[in-house]
C-alpha positions as a printed Julia matrix, in Angstrom:
69×3 Matrix{Float64}:
  98.17   90.69  100.15
  96.1    93.4    98.43
  97.91   96.27  100.28
  98.91   99.51   98.58
 101.79  101.73   99.52
  99.27  104.02  101.16
  98.13  101.11  103.4
 101.74  100.52  104.53
 102.05  104.26  105.31
  98.88  104.24  107.35
 100.52  101.65  109.57
 103.68  103.77  109.95
 105.74  101.8   107.45
 107.51  103.81  104.74
 108.67  101.7   101.8
 111.7   103.22  100.06
 112.78  101.76   96.71
 116.62  101.56   96.57
 116.82   99.34   93.51
 114.5    98.55   90.55
 115.03   96.07   87.79
 112.84   95.06   84.8
 113.4    92.41   82.17
 111.11   93.03   79.2
 110.12   89.87   77.4
 107.36   90.98   74.97
 105.84   94.43   74.34
 102.54   95.6    75.81
 100.39   97.69   73.45
  97.73  100.28   74.12
  94.47   98.56   74.92
  96.15   95.32   76.28
  94.93   94.18   79.65
  97.9    93.43   81.82
  97.85   91.59   85.17
 100.6    92.39   87.74
 101.26   89.85   90.36
 103.87   90.37   93.16
 105.39   88.35   95.9
 107.65   89.11   98.84
 111.23   87.68   98.99
 114.07   88.09  101.37
 111.94   89.69  104.02
 114.07   91.09  106.8
 113.69   93.47  109.71
 114.46   96.6   107.61
 114.23   95.44  103.96
 112.51   93.17  101.55
 112.39   92.43   97.79
 109.18   92.31   95.78
 109.2    90.21   92.62
 106.65   91.07   89.94
 105.33   89.19   86.95
 103.37   91.18   84.18
 101.15   88.98   82.08
  98.88   89.83   79.22
  95.5    88.58   80.42
  94.0    87.56   77.05
  96.92   85.45   75.83
  98.56   84.52   79.11
 101.89   85.65   77.62
 104.39   86.85   80.25
 105.45   90.35   79.23
 107.96   91.35   81.87
 109.63   90.16   85.14
 110.69   92.87   87.62
 111.8    93.34   91.17
 112.17   96.24   93.6
 114.26   96.26   96.75
């Protein structure tokens, strides 16, 4: 959606991370360009999960998968 945590706060929504998980697949090195894509899952009235994929932009290799709740 292109929103930052500050954007949510400006609308009176405070996001609190109660759980974070990361599965590292390949290392990222200094100088690598990394794209981070996220999507909402399990959106409820007072909680949601955000899934992330981190991809090295030059090779297209998936570096990590993560989620926060």
